[in-house]
Short mmCIF file of C-alpha atoms and ligand atoms in Angstrom, two decimals:
data_model
loop_
_atom_site.label_atom_id
_atom_site.label_comp_id
_atom_site.label_asym_id
_atom_site.label_seq_id
_atom_site.Cartn_x
_atom_site.Cartn_y
_atom_site.Cartn_z
CA MET A 1 23.85 -39.22 67.62
CA ASP A 2 20.15 -39.30 68.59
CA ALA A 3 17.78 -42.13 69.37
CA ASN A 4 17.05 -42.71 65.65
CA ASP A 5 20.54 -43.88 64.78
CA CYS A 6 21.53 -45.28 68.17
CA ILE A 7 22.58 -48.91 68.14
CA PHE A 8 21.45 -49.49 71.74
CA CYS A 9 17.99 -47.96 71.05
CA LYS A 10 17.75 -50.42 68.16
CA ILE A 11 18.65 -53.30 70.50
CA VAL A 12 16.08 -52.09 73.05
CA SER A 13 13.36 -51.94 70.35
CA GLY A 14 14.31 -55.35 68.95
CA GLN A 15 15.50 -54.05 65.54
CA ILE A 16 18.96 -55.49 66.26
CA PRO A 17 19.21 -58.88 67.98
CA ALA A 18 21.06 -59.37 71.26
CA ALA A 19 21.50 -62.06 73.89
CA VAL A 20 19.01 -60.65 76.39
CA VAL A 21 19.71 -61.10 80.09
CA PHE A 22 16.93 -59.03 81.66
CA GLN A 23 14.42 -56.35 80.84
CA ASP A 24 11.65 -54.46 82.58
CA GLU A 25 10.04 -51.04 82.18
CA VAL A 26 13.28 -49.19 83.05
CA VAL A 27 16.29 -51.13 81.73
CA PHE A 28 17.42 -53.56 79.06
CA ALA A 29 20.37 -55.85 79.81
CA PHE A 30 22.21 -57.93 77.21
CA LEU A 31 25.58 -59.58 76.63
CA ASP A 32 28.32 -57.38 75.19
CA ILE A 33 29.17 -58.47 71.65
CA GLY A 34 32.88 -58.03 72.44
CA PRO A 35 33.20 -59.46 75.96
CA VAL A 36 36.29 -59.12 78.12
CA SER A 37 35.08 -62.05 80.22
CA ASP A 38 32.25 -64.60 79.95
CA GLY A 39 28.99 -63.01 81.08
CA HIS A 40 30.15 -59.41 80.39
CA THR A 41 26.79 -57.65 80.35
CA LEU A 42 25.60 -54.20 79.32
CA VAL A 43 22.74 -52.59 81.23
CA VAL A 44 21.10 -49.61 79.54
CA PRO A 45 18.12 -47.44 80.43
CA LYS A 46 15.39 -47.96 77.84
CA GLU A 47 15.17 -44.20 77.45
CA HIS A 48 17.89 -42.70 75.23
CA ILE A 49 20.20 -40.63 77.45
CA ASP A 50 23.77 -40.06 76.37
CA LYS A 51 25.67 -39.70 79.65
CA PHE A 52 25.49 -40.44 83.37
CA ASP A 53 25.22 -36.79 84.42
CA ARG A 54 22.26 -36.21 82.09
CA ALA A 55 20.11 -38.87 83.76
CA SER A 56 17.64 -37.85 86.47
CA PRO A 57 18.39 -38.89 90.06
CA GLN A 58 15.20 -40.94 89.96
CA LEU A 59 16.30 -42.87 86.88
CA LEU A 60 19.78 -43.43 88.31
CA GLY A 61 18.23 -44.89 91.45
CA GLN A 62 16.05 -47.20 89.39
CA VAL A 63 19.00 -48.29 87.24
CA ALA A 64 21.20 -48.88 90.31
CA SER A 65 18.69 -51.27 91.84
CA ARG A 66 18.62 -53.26 88.58
CA LEU A 67 22.43 -53.29 88.43
CA ALA A 68 22.57 -54.89 91.88
CA LYS A 69 20.03 -57.56 90.93
CA ILE A 70 21.73 -58.38 87.61
CA ALA A 71 25.24 -58.37 89.15
CA ALA A 72 24.09 -60.88 91.78
CA ALA A 73 22.68 -63.14 89.05
CA ILE A 74 25.89 -62.86 86.99
CA GLN A 75 27.96 -63.87 90.04
CA LYS A 76 25.75 -66.87 90.63
CA ALA A 77 25.68 -67.90 86.96
CA THR A 78 29.38 -67.47 86.16
CA GLY A 79 30.93 -68.31 89.53
CA CYS A 80 33.06 -65.18 89.25
CA GLU A 81 34.97 -64.04 92.34
CA GLY A 82 34.13 -60.37 91.82
CA TYR A 83 32.90 -57.92 89.24
CA ASN A 84 33.43 -54.39 87.99
CA ILE A 85 30.60 -52.00 87.17
CA LEU A 86 31.97 -49.57 84.62
CA CYS A 87 30.35 -46.56 82.99
CA ASN A 88 32.39 -44.75 80.34
CA ASN A 89 31.36 -41.14 79.75
CA GLY A 90 32.68 -39.23 76.76
CA ARG A 91 35.14 -40.28 74.07
CA ALA A 92 38.18 -39.49 76.25
CA ALA A 93 36.86 -41.96 78.82
CA GLY A 94 36.34 -44.70 76.23
CA GLN A 95 32.63 -44.21 75.51
CA VAL A 96 31.99 -45.44 71.99
CA VAL A 97 28.20 -45.81 72.08
CA ASN A 98 26.45 -42.58 73.07
CA HIS A 99 23.62 -44.23 74.98
CA LEU A 100 24.25 -44.43 78.73
CA HIS A 101 25.29 -47.96 79.63
CA PHE A 102 26.90 -49.85 82.47
CA HIS A 103 29.28 -52.72 81.89
CA ILE A 104 29.07 -55.51 84.45
CA ILE A 105 32.32 -57.42 84.08
CA PRO A 106 32.77 -60.74 85.89
CA ARG A 107 36.27 -61.05 87.36
CA LYS A 108 38.59 -63.81 88.58
CA THR A 109 41.86 -63.30 90.44
CA GLY A 110 44.73 -62.77 88.00
CA ASP A 111 42.47 -62.61 84.91
CA GLY A 112 44.41 -59.61 83.57
CA VAL A 113 41.23 -57.62 82.81
CA ILE A 114 41.57 -53.87 83.62
CA ASP A 115 45.06 -54.45 85.06
CA ARG A 116 46.49 -51.01 84.24
CA TRP A 117 45.71 -48.46 86.94
CA PRO A 118 48.29 -45.68 86.60
CA ALA A 119 48.01 -44.26 90.13
CA TYR A 120 50.28 -41.43 91.24
CA LYS A 121 50.59 -39.05 94.20
CA TYR A 122 49.47 -35.40 94.25
CA PRO A 123 52.23 -32.89 94.91
CA ALA A 124 51.84 -31.05 98.26
CA GLY A 125 48.76 -28.79 98.30
CA ALA A 126 47.35 -29.95 94.96
CA ALA A 127 44.67 -32.28 96.36
CA GLU A 128 43.16 -29.50 98.53
CA LYS A 129 43.09 -27.14 95.52
CA ILE A 130 41.34 -29.61 93.24
CA ALA A 131 38.85 -30.67 95.92
CA ASP A 132 38.04 -27.00 96.55
CA LYS A 133 37.52 -26.36 92.84
CA ILE A 134 35.16 -29.32 92.54
CA ARG A 135 33.19 -28.29 95.68
CA LYS A 136 32.63 -24.85 94.15
CA CYS A 137 31.09 -26.43 91.06
CA LEU A 138 28.54 -28.50 92.99
P1 LIG B 201 31.75 -48.26 75.51
O1 LIG B 201 33.17 -48.31 75.03
O2 LIG B 201 30.91 -47.27 74.75
O3 LIG B 201 31.62 -48.12 77.00
O4 LIG B 201 31.18 -49.71 75.23
C1 LIG B 201 30.34 -50.05 74.19
C2 LIG B 201 30.22 -51.55 74.21
O5 LIG B 201 29.16 -51.91 73.37
C3 LIG B 201 31.47 -52.28 73.69
O6 LIG B 201 32.00 -53.11 74.72
C4 LIG B 201 30.96 -53.07 72.50
O7 LIG B 201 31.51 -54.36 72.41
C5 LIG B 201 29.46 -53.12 72.74
N1 LIG B 201 28.68 -53.15 71.52
C6 LIG B 201 28.80 -52.32 70.46
N2 LIG B 201 27.91 -52.63 69.51
C7 LIG B 201 27.19 -53.69 70.00
C8 LIG B 201 26.13 -54.48 69.45
O8 LIG B 201 25.64 -54.26 68.36
N3 LIG B 201 25.65 -55.48 70.23
C9 LIG B 201 26.15 -55.73 71.48
N4 LIG B 201 25.61 -56.74 72.16
N5 LIG B 201 27.17 -55.02 72.00
C10 LIG B 201 27.67 -54.01 71.28
ZN1 LIG B 202 19.93 -44.82 72.33
#
């Protein structure tokens, strides 16, 4: 999927309507059409980039500063107790729209949103091996 048939590029350019929360020269922020809580917002860079690791460090810095500002406003507006910032990358990770985006999800204690976290323990020695493998790829 390229910028021409990208639903988020169409939202950024105004071809598809959205409930806009914020925009400037770097990002466009709008309410998710399928919210998991009131105020669930998507923040996207205006430039079409498919995944987190394809964005430049400079852009990521610019996006992060907007995320902080928008998250603070969402907390104030919704009275949420906390929030998640979520960025799905790749189909296996739940990315459906191939334009980099960050979900800001307002949370309340016991709301049941994202309540499955299937944590487990590494067998002896496995953590060191995986950490070493990752270090070698940096
Ligand atoms: P993903 O699973 O790719 O991280 O999330 C994509 C999100 O985009 C979903 O939560 C979905 O509800 C939202 N979405 C998809 N199409 C539209 C749309 O046309 N308008 C808005 N506002 N949100 C959309
Ligand atoms: Zn796009």
